[in-house]
Each structure stands twice: as C-alpha cells, then as structure tokens.
Amino acid sequence: MNCRVTTASLRTMMVRALSFSAATALILNPALTPVIAADYRPVPQASASDGQMNARFLSLGVGKSIVIDLPRDIKDVLVADPKIANAVVRSAQRAYIIGAAVGQTNIVFFDSAGQQIAAYDIAVKRDLNGARAALKQILPNSDVQIDGLGEGVVLTGTVQSPLEAQQANDIASRLAGGADKVVNSIVVRGRDQVMLKVTVAEVARNIIKQLGIDLSANLNYGTAVVNFSNANPFTAYGRNLVSGNNLSTSFGATPTVSATLRAMESAGVVRTLAEPNLTAISGESATFIAGGEFPVPAGYACDPTTHVCTTQISFKKFGISLNFTPVVMTEGRISLRVMTEVSELSNDNSITLSQAVTSTSVNSLTVPSIKTRRAETTLEIPSGGSMAMAGLIQEQTKQAINGLPGLMQLPLLGTLFRSRDYVNNQTELMVLVTPYVVRAVAQKDLSRPDDGFAAPADPQAELLGNINRIYGVPRRADPARNYRGTYGFITD
C-alpha cells in the first residue's frame, strides 16, 4: 500500500494539531491563557475610531492586569496615557497591561521594522467584584449585573419586586459615591397590582334652638308720646331661622303694647359615605376623581371702548378624589402613600354678591362654600388588612343671649326682654383603607351595577306605576341563593 503525503496535506495536519493543542490548553487552564495578538483576523481597510488598525477592546479593573502574547518581537510600545494604564514588557513577545485609574486610553506595539504588531483600546473601570458578590448574597433569587461606565455604574438584569431593585440601587449608590452616578436599568418581572379600597364615613348632627320676645308699646301722657321697642337678634347661629314661627298679640286700648314671640327648634342629621376603589401597578401612582365643578365669579373685565363690563367666571372642583402609590414589599406587606378627599357644596359660609344693573334693579349672586374632608399619609399594611388612616370626633356648642340691659336679668320678667340662641354641632368622621394584591380575572366573573335592569313597558309604567320590571336578566340561570325578605323587585 503506497502512502503519499504532499506538502499541503502535511501543513494542514500541522495546523490541526496546533489548533487542538491550543484548544486543549485553553480548556484545561483558561485563567492562565494569555491574549494572543496573532488571533486577530485583519479586515482590509478596517480601522478603529481612533485611527489604529485592527484595535482590540480590553476592559480592566483598577489595579488589575492582563497578559498579552504577540507573534513578533516587540521593539517599541506606545502608551497614550500612562496614568490610566501602563504596559510592562518582560520578554521579547510578552507584555503585561496594568490598569491604574478609571478612564480610557490605547496601547500600540511595534516591531523592529516599525510595523504595528497589535493595538488595544483600554477601558479601565472600577473593580466591581465585591459589589457582584454582595448582590449575589443579598439577592440570591435575582439576576442583577453591574458594570462600570466612566465614574459611574450601570445596573441591568431582572428582579422579582421593586424592593429588590431598590436594594440593588442602594448598593450601587454606596459603591459609586452617590445615586446620581448609578444608571438603573433593572426590570421587575411579574410586577404586582394593588387594589385600594377607601371608605370615608361621616355622620353630622346639629341642633338649633331659638327663642325670643319682641316688645313694642305706645304710651301717651297728655301731649307726650313714648314709643318703646325691644327687638333682640339671634347671633349664635348667625341668622334668624324663625321668620315663619311668630306669635303676636297686643294689650290695651290707649296705651298699646304689642308682643311677638319667636320660637324655633331644629334638629338635623347628615350621613356621608364614599367608597372609591382603585387599582395600580406596584410602584406606580393612580388617581380617581368623581365630582364636578361649580362657577365662581373671578372679577370683571371692561371694554375700554364700549365701557361694558362682563363678569369673569372660574370653576372650582368638588367631589370624591383618591390618589395613591403602592409598593409591594416582602412578606406580602404593602407600603402606601394615600391622599383621599371628599368635598361638597355648602351654604354655611356662602356669600352673596350684588350688582346694580339699573337704578331700580339689582342682580344678586350667591356663591356657595366647599366643605372638605381630606387625609394624606404614608403607611404600611398587609394585603387584606384594614387601618383607620384618619378619624375625627368634633363637638361644637354655641349659645348667645341678647336683650335689654337691666331688664333682661330679672328672674321671671326678664324673659320678655331677651332672646336665646343655642347651637350644638357634632361630627364623627373616619377614613378606612384596605389594600389587596390582586390579579386579573375573567370577564364572566365580574358584574356591573346595571346587570339585570330592565325598563318597564308603557302599560306597566302608566297603569301600574312601575319604574322597572323584574330585576333579573331573562333566560339566564342564576345560581341558587338563599334570600331573606322581599326580593325580586325594586319598589319606589
């Protein structure tokens, strides 16, 4: 059997043997494998951005080094900035590149003929091995990478919650020397959604009592006429509420004495209940508003040519508003920043504006006030737990007695010369918050307020006075329920 080995096949076998030896050495001891400049694959007309041919990028930490093996003997070395990195040549074809300070520079190696052997773009960054170990220890279930960028650092990867992202950001901020030097690009996977249920409950009670007697008399003594008048105002409540509850009488013929008894007692109860619900992603803010706006005069604008003035109108908001920012923390706890407000129109502190249109007519406008209950705070609650974030118990009592000096202090007859105004206001307010960690559900599991509502037909509305038909959707089999009392209809 003849075996012919050509020069080309022998060269191929030698190249394969060398490649196998190099790969075996790299696998067995990768940490000691130097960077070989002969591995470069020259590309015609290719140059780096700084003008060096086939420049290779190297990243080093401060105080770290790397071994470079070159294919030819080194004659000269060019270091652009020795303060950033330096090159140490220990043998004819081996050099050591050492990082000195944070920054960027380049290093070029030349042979004895002045030809470029290799060029390196060096980026010296912070030594982040300690930060990587700390992140791995504190956040074992997260995938967070930290890399240097000039004087700062960049965080990438994914975490399970915003709290873990904040912890990684705090570690990087301490390492970089400030939060402004950290670029946080961490992605939170599976961000939780929080539904906040707020209950604003208020009960206000007020009692008003007004009692007064007005006396007027005409006394004639010969040619002298004496007119006596005693009218006592009500000042505690601020205005007279007994204009329709008057009892008048007169005594005598020649000396006429008239008495008017004014008496009124009023008791009122106001109940306010608001339950706004809102859902937001953990770490994001959400706002809910249900209300309206009412017009308020803001001034007058006059035309200088026609001298005609018009009233400028602005609008003020009132109603129910809710704003909150949830952050889901560990162990199912939720950190909440909540601001809730319930406002309504009130005539207690209203004002009346009057404007003369002509010499005999006056336009008047009453501007109401706004009664507001507002609470804003930051708290931490477990999912499904409730907390009273605000409460108010207020009791106000006002009493005023007005009358004729001297006579009003008489034990029994003094009642004829004085008036009594008594006001008692009691208010109890509570704001409850309940957060839930929620997830989306199927549409068939949700219900709307108008489910089952059916408008009545004309005969039912006209003849029977019904405002709607049977409360229930036709041809839908509802699950069996145990109801108590009258159900199935809405009675007006």
Short mmCIF file of N, CA, C and O in Angstrom, two decimals, residues 349-438:
data_model
loop_
_atom_site.label_atom_id
_atom_site.label_comp_id
_atom_site.label_asym_id
_atom_site.label_seq_id
_atom_site.Cartn_x
_atom_site.Cartn_y
_atom_site.Cartn_z
N ASN A 349 -70.97 78.99 54.80
CA ASN A 349 -70.13 80.17 54.67
C ASN A 349 -70.27 80.81 53.28
O ASN A 349 -69.32 81.37 52.74
N SER A 350 -71.46 80.72 52.72
CA SER A 350 -71.68 81.30 51.39
C SER A 350 -71.73 82.82 51.48
O SER A 350 -72.00 83.41 52.54
N ILE A 351 -71.48 83.44 50.35
CA ILE A 351 -71.53 84.90 50.25
C ILE A 351 -72.45 85.28 49.11
O ILE A 351 -72.65 84.50 48.15
N THR A 352 -73.04 86.47 49.21
CA THR A 352 -73.96 86.98 48.19
C THR A 352 -73.37 88.24 47.59
O THR A 352 -73.03 89.20 48.32
N LEU A 353 -73.21 88.23 46.27
CA LEU A 353 -72.67 89.38 45.55
C LEU A 353 -73.82 90.09 44.84
O LEU A 353 -74.66 89.44 44.20
N SER A 354 -73.84 91.41 44.94
CA SER A 354 -74.89 92.22 44.32
C SER A 354 -74.27 93.19 43.34
O SER A 354 -73.19 93.75 43.59
N GLN A 355 -74.97 93.39 42.22
CA GLN A 355 -74.51 94.31 41.20
C GLN A 355 -75.72 95.09 40.67
O GLN A 355 -76.73 94.50 40.28
N ALA A 356 -75.62 96.41 40.70
CA ALA A 356 -76.71 97.28 40.24
C ALA A 356 -76.72 97.30 38.72
O ALA A 356 -75.74 97.69 38.07
N VAL A 357 -77.84 96.86 38.15
CA VAL A 357 -77.99 96.89 36.69
C VAL A 357 -78.55 98.24 36.26
O VAL A 357 -78.03 98.90 35.36
N THR A 358 -79.63 98.64 36.88
CA THR A 358 -80.21 99.95 36.64
C THR A 358 -80.42 100.63 37.99
O THR A 358 -80.02 100.11 39.05
N SER A 359 -81.03 101.77 37.97
CA SER A 359 -81.28 102.49 39.21
C SER A 359 -82.32 101.81 40.09
O SER A 359 -82.41 102.09 41.29
N THR A 360 -83.10 100.92 39.50
CA THR A 360 -84.16 100.26 40.26
C THR A 360 -84.01 98.75 40.37
O THR A 360 -84.76 98.12 41.10
N SER A 361 -83.06 98.16 39.65
CA SER A 361 -82.89 96.69 39.68
C SER A 361 -81.47 96.34 40.08
O SER A 361 -80.51 97.03 39.71
N VAL A 362 -81.36 95.29 40.84
CA VAL A 362 -80.07 94.79 41.34
C VAL A 362 -80.03 93.29 41.11
O VAL A 362 -80.98 92.57 41.45
N ASN A 363 -78.93 92.84 40.53
CA ASN A 363 -78.70 91.41 40.35
C ASN A 363 -77.85 90.89 41.51
O ASN A 363 -76.82 91.50 41.85
N SER A 364 -78.26 89.82 42.10
CA SER A 364 -77.52 89.22 43.21
C SER A 364 -77.13 87.79 42.84
O SER A 364 -77.87 87.09 42.13
N LEU A 365 -75.98 87.38 43.33
CA LEU A 365 -75.44 86.05 43.04
C LEU A 365 -74.90 85.48 44.34
O LEU A 365 -74.08 86.12 45.02
N THR A 366 -75.35 84.28 44.69
CA THR A 366 -74.88 83.60 45.90
C THR A 366 -73.81 82.59 45.53
O THR A 366 -74.06 81.69 44.71
N VAL A 367 -72.64 82.72 46.13
CA VAL A 367 -71.52 81.81 45.88
C VAL A 367 -71.41 80.87 47.07
O VAL A 367 -71.17 81.32 48.20
N PRO A 368 -71.60 79.56 46.86
CA PRO A 368 -71.51 78.63 47.99
C PRO A 368 -70.05 78.38 48.39
O PRO A 368 -69.11 78.69 47.66
N SER A 369 -69.90 77.79 49.55
CA SER A 369 -68.58 77.37 50.02
C SER A 369 -68.41 75.87 49.79
O SER A 369 -69.35 75.19 49.37
N ILE A 370 -67.23 75.38 50.06
CA ILE A 370 -66.92 73.96 49.88
C ILE A 370 -66.55 73.37 51.23
O ILE A 370 -65.65 73.88 51.91
N LYS A 371 -67.24 72.32 51.60
CA LYS A 371 -66.93 71.58 52.82
C LYS A 371 -66.06 70.39 52.44
O LYS A 371 -66.47 69.54 51.63
N THR A 372 -64.85 70.34 52.99
CA THR A 372 -63.84 69.37 52.55
C THR A 372 -63.38 68.52 53.73
O THR A 372 -63.17 69.03 54.83
N ARG A 373 -63.23 67.22 53.47
CA ARG A 373 -62.60 66.28 54.39
C ARG A 373 -61.45 65.64 53.62
O ARG A 373 -61.67 64.93 52.64
N ARG A 374 -60.23 65.87 54.08
CA ARG A 374 -59.04 65.42 53.36
C ARG A 374 -58.09 64.71 54.32
O ARG A 374 -57.93 65.14 55.46
N ALA A 375 -57.46 63.65 53.82
CA ALA A 375 -56.46 62.91 54.60
C ALA A 375 -55.34 62.48 53.67
O ALA A 375 -55.59 62.00 52.56
N GLU A 376 -54.10 62.66 54.12
CA GLU A 376 -52.93 62.30 53.33
C GLU A 376 -51.86 61.76 54.27
O GLU A 376 -51.50 62.42 55.26
N THR A 377 -51.34 60.57 53.98
CA THR A 377 -50.35 59.96 54.84
C THR A 377 -49.65 58.83 54.10
O THR A 377 -50.02 58.48 52.98
N THR A 378 -48.62 58.27 54.73
CA THR A 378 -47.91 57.10 54.22
C THR A 378 -47.93 56.04 55.31
O THR A 378 -47.57 56.32 56.46
N LEU A 379 -48.35 54.83 54.95
CA LEU A 379 -48.46 53.76 55.93
C LEU A 379 -48.12 52.42 55.29
O LEU A 379 -47.97 52.32 54.07
N GLU A 380 -48.00 51.40 56.14
CA GLU A 380 -47.64 50.05 55.69
C GLU A 380 -48.65 49.07 56.26
O GLU A 380 -48.87 49.01 57.47
N ILE A 381 -49.29 48.30 55.36
CA ILE A 381 -50.38 47.38 55.74
C ILE A 381 -50.17 46.06 55.01
O ILE A 381 -49.74 46.05 53.86
N PRO A 382 -50.51 44.94 55.64
CA PRO A 382 -50.51 43.67 54.89
C PRO A 382 -51.67 43.61 53.93
O PRO A 382 -52.69 44.30 54.10
N SER A 383 -51.56 42.77 52.92
CA SER A 383 -52.62 42.62 51.94
C SER A 383 -53.88 42.08 52.60
O SER A 383 -53.84 41.06 53.30
N GLY A 384 -55.00 42.79 52.42
CA GLY A 384 -56.26 42.40 53.03
C GLY A 384 -56.49 43.00 54.40
O GLY A 384 -57.61 42.87 54.94
N GLY A 385 -55.51 43.66 54.99
CA GLY A 385 -55.69 44.28 56.29
C GLY A 385 -56.25 45.69 56.15
O GLY A 385 -56.08 46.34 55.12
N SER A 386 -56.91 46.16 57.19
CA SER A 386 -57.52 47.49 57.19
C SER A 386 -56.90 48.33 58.29
O SER A 386 -56.46 47.82 59.32
N MET A 387 -56.90 49.62 58.04
CA MET A 387 -56.36 50.55 59.02
C MET A 387 -57.11 51.87 58.90
O MET A 387 -57.41 52.32 57.79
N ALA A 388 -57.40 52.48 60.05
CA ALA A 388 -58.03 53.81 60.06
C ALA A 388 -56.93 54.85 59.91
O ALA A 388 -56.17 55.10 60.84
N MET A 389 -56.85 55.42 58.73
CA MET A 389 -55.78 56.38 58.46
C MET A 389 -56.13 57.77 58.96
O MET A 389 -55.25 58.63 59.05
N ALA A 390 -57.40 58.02 59.25
CA ALA A 390 -57.80 59.33 59.77
C ALA A 390 -59.12 59.18 60.49
O ALA A 390 -59.96 58.37 60.12
N GLY A 391 -59.30 59.96 61.54
CA GLY A 391 -60.55 59.97 62.29
C GLY A 391 -60.75 61.32 62.95
O GLY A 391 -59.79 62.01 63.27
N LEU A 392 -62.00 61.69 63.13
CA LEU A 392 -62.31 62.99 63.72
C LEU A 392 -63.61 62.88 64.50
O LEU A 392 -64.62 62.40 63.99
N ILE A 393 -63.57 63.29 65.75
CA ILE A 393 -64.76 63.47 66.57
C ILE A 393 -64.76 64.92 67.03
O ILE A 393 -63.85 65.36 67.74
N GLN A 394 -65.75 65.66 66.59
CA GLN A 394 -65.80 67.09 66.87
C GLN A 394 -67.18 67.46 67.40
O GLN A 394 -68.21 67.01 66.88
N GLU A 395 -67.19 68.25 68.47
CA GLU A 395 -68.43 68.74 69.06
C GLU A 395 -68.28 70.23 69.32
O GLU A 395 -67.32 70.66 69.98
N GLN A 396 -69.22 70.99 68.80
CA GLN A 396 -69.18 72.45 68.92
C GLN A 396 -70.51 72.95 69.48
O GLN A 396 -71.57 72.62 68.95
N THR A 397 -70.43 73.72 70.55
CA THR A 397 -71.61 74.28 71.19
C THR A 397 -71.47 75.79 71.26
O THR A 397 -70.44 76.31 71.73
N LYS A 398 -72.51 76.49 70.77
CA LYS A 398 -72.54 77.96 70.81
C LYS A 398 -73.87 78.40 71.41
O LYS A 398 -74.92 77.86 71.07
N GLN A 399 -73.82 79.40 72.27
CA GLN A 399 -75.02 79.92 72.90
C GLN A 399 -74.86 81.43 73.08
O GLN A 399 -73.78 81.89 73.49
N ALA A 400 -75.89 82.15 72.72
CA ALA A 400 -75.85 83.61 72.83
C ALA A 400 -77.19 84.10 73.38
O ALA A 400 -78.25 83.60 73.00
N ILE A 401 -77.12 85.08 74.30
CA ILE A 401 -78.30 85.70 74.90
C ILE A 401 -78.20 87.19 74.65
O ILE A 401 -77.19 87.83 74.99
N ASN A 402 -79.21 87.77 74.01
CA ASN A 402 -79.26 89.19 73.71
C ASN A 402 -80.54 89.77 74.31
O ASN A 402 -81.61 89.13 74.26
N GLY A 403 -80.45 90.98 74.86
CA GLY A 403 -81.64 91.60 75.45
C GLY A 403 -81.38 93.02 75.89
O GLY A 403 -80.32 93.62 75.62
N LEU A 404 -82.38 93.56 76.58
CA LEU A 404 -82.31 94.93 77.07
C LEU A 404 -81.55 94.94 78.39
O LEU A 404 -81.87 94.18 79.30
N PRO A 405 -80.49 95.76 78.49
CA PRO A 405 -79.70 95.76 79.72
C PRO A 405 -80.55 96.10 80.93
O PRO A 405 -81.42 96.97 80.90
N GLY A 406 -80.28 95.40 82.02
CA GLY A 406 -81.02 95.64 83.25
C GLY A 406 -82.26 94.80 83.35
O GLY A 406 -82.42 94.00 84.29
N LEU A 407 -83.17 94.97 82.40
CA LEU A 407 -84.43 94.22 82.46
C LEU A 407 -84.25 92.75 82.12
O LEU A 407 -85.04 91.92 82.56
N MET A 408 -83.25 92.41 81.30
CA MET A 408 -83.07 91.02 80.92
C MET A 408 -82.57 90.15 82.07
O MET A 408 -82.67 88.92 82.00
N GLN A 409 -82.07 90.75 83.16
CA GLN A 409 -81.61 89.97 84.29
C GLN A 409 -82.71 89.72 85.32
O GLN A 409 -82.46 89.08 86.35
N LEU A 410 -83.89 90.21 85.11
CA LEU A 410 -84.97 89.96 86.06
C LEU A 410 -85.30 88.46 86.11
O LEU A 410 -85.27 87.78 85.07
N PRO A 411 -85.62 87.92 87.29
CA PRO A 411 -85.83 86.47 87.41
C PRO A 411 -86.89 85.91 86.48
O PRO A 411 -86.65 84.95 85.77
N LEU A 412 -88.04 86.46 86.39
CA LEU A 412 -89.11 85.92 85.57
C LEU A 412 -89.48 86.85 84.42
O LEU A 412 -89.63 86.42 83.28
N LEU A 413 -89.60 88.12 84.73
CA LEU A 413 -89.97 89.06 83.68
C LEU A 413 -88.83 89.31 82.70
O LEU A 413 -89.07 89.86 81.63
N GLY A 414 -87.63 88.91 83.04
CA GLY A 414 -86.51 89.13 82.13
C GLY A 414 -86.64 88.38 80.83
O GLY A 414 -86.05 88.75 79.81
N THR A 415 -87.44 87.30 80.82
CA THR A 415 -87.64 86.54 79.58
C THR A 415 -88.32 87.39 78.52
O THR A 415 -88.14 87.16 77.32
N LEU A 416 -89.09 88.37 78.93
CA LEU A 416 -89.78 89.22 77.96
C LEU A 416 -88.84 90.20 77.26
O LEU A 416 -89.21 90.78 76.25
N PHE A 417 -87.66 90.37 77.79
CA PHE A 417 -86.76 91.38 77.25
C PHE A 417 -85.45 90.78 76.73
O PHE A 417 -84.46 91.48 76.60
N ARG A 418 -85.44 89.49 76.43
CA ARG A 418 -84.20 88.88 75.92
C ARG A 418 -84.55 87.76 74.93
O ARG A 418 -85.69 87.28 74.87
N SER A 419 -83.51 87.34 74.18
CA SER A 419 -83.62 86.21 73.23
C SER A 419 -82.46 85.26 73.49
O SER A 419 -81.36 85.67 73.89
N ARG A 420 -82.72 83.98 73.22
CA ARG A 420 -81.70 82.94 73.45
C ARG A 420 -81.50 82.15 72.16
O ARG A 420 -82.46 81.68 71.55
N ASP A 421 -80.23 82.02 71.78
CA ASP A 421 -79.86 81.28 70.55
C ASP A 421 -78.88 80.19 70.95
O ASP A 421 -77.80 80.48 71.50
N TYR A 422 -79.22 78.92 70.66
CA TYR A 422 -78.42 77.77 71.07
C TYR A 422 -78.13 76.90 69.85
O TYR A 422 -79.04 76.54 69.10
N VAL A 423 -76.84 76.55 69.64
CA VAL A 423 -76.41 75.73 68.50
C VAL A 423 -75.48 74.65 69.03
O VAL A 423 -74.52 74.94 69.78
N ASN A 424 -75.72 73.41 68.64
CA ASN A 424 -74.87 72.27 69.02
C ASN A 424 -74.62 71.43 67.77
O ASN A 424 -75.56 70.89 67.17
N ASN A 425 -73.35 71.32 67.37
CA ASN A 425 -72.95 70.55 66.19
C ASN A 425 -72.02 69.42 66.64
O ASN A 425 -71.05 69.66 67.37
N GLN A 426 -72.31 68.22 66.17
CA GLN A 426 -71.48 67.05 66.44
C GLN A 426 -71.13 66.37 65.13
O GLN A 426 -72.00 66.16 64.28
N THR A 427 -69.85 66.04 64.98
CA THR A 427 -69.37 65.41 63.76
C THR A 427 -68.46 64.25 64.12
O THR A 427 -67.59 64.38 64.99
N GLU A 428 -68.66 63.12 63.45
CA GLU A 428 -67.78 61.97 63.60
C GLU A 428 -67.39 61.48 62.21
O GLU A 428 -68.25 61.16 61.39
N LEU A 429 -66.09 61.47 61.95
CA LEU A 429 -65.56 61.13 60.62
C LEU A 429 -64.49 60.06 60.78
O LEU A 429 -63.68 60.10 61.71
N MET A 430 -64.48 59.10 59.85
CA MET A 430 -63.46 58.05 59.84
C MET A 430 -63.12 57.69 58.40
O MET A 430 -64.01 57.57 57.55
N VAL A 431 -61.82 57.51 58.15
CA VAL A 431 -61.32 57.12 56.83
C VAL A 431 -60.58 55.79 56.99
O VAL A 431 -59.58 55.71 57.72
N LEU A 432 -61.09 54.74 56.36
CA LEU A 432 -60.50 53.40 56.42
C LEU A 432 -59.89 53.05 55.07
O LEU A 432 -60.46 53.36 54.02
N VAL A 433 -58.72 52.40 55.09
CA VAL A 433 -58.07 51.95 53.85
C VAL A 433 -57.79 50.45 53.97
O VAL A 433 -57.41 49.96 55.04
N THR A 434 -58.01 49.75 52.86
CA THR A 434 -57.77 48.31 52.80
C THR A 434 -57.12 47.99 51.46
O THR A 434 -57.78 48.10 50.42
N PRO A 435 -55.83 47.62 51.42
CA PRO A 435 -55.19 47.25 50.16
C PRO A 435 -55.25 45.74 49.93
O PRO A 435 -55.24 44.95 50.87
N TYR A 436 -55.31 45.36 48.66
CA TYR A 436 -55.31 43.97 48.25
C TYR A 436 -54.33 43.81 47.09
O TYR A 436 -54.30 44.64 46.18
N VAL A 437 -53.54 42.73 47.14
CA VAL A 437 -52.75 42.34 45.97
C VAL A 437 -53.66 41.53 45.06
O VAL A 437 -54.13 40.45 45.46
N VAL A 438 -53.94 42.01 43.87
CA VAL A 438 -54.96 41.43 43.01
C VAL A 438 -54.34 41.00 41.68
O VAL A 438 -53.24 41.42 41.31
#
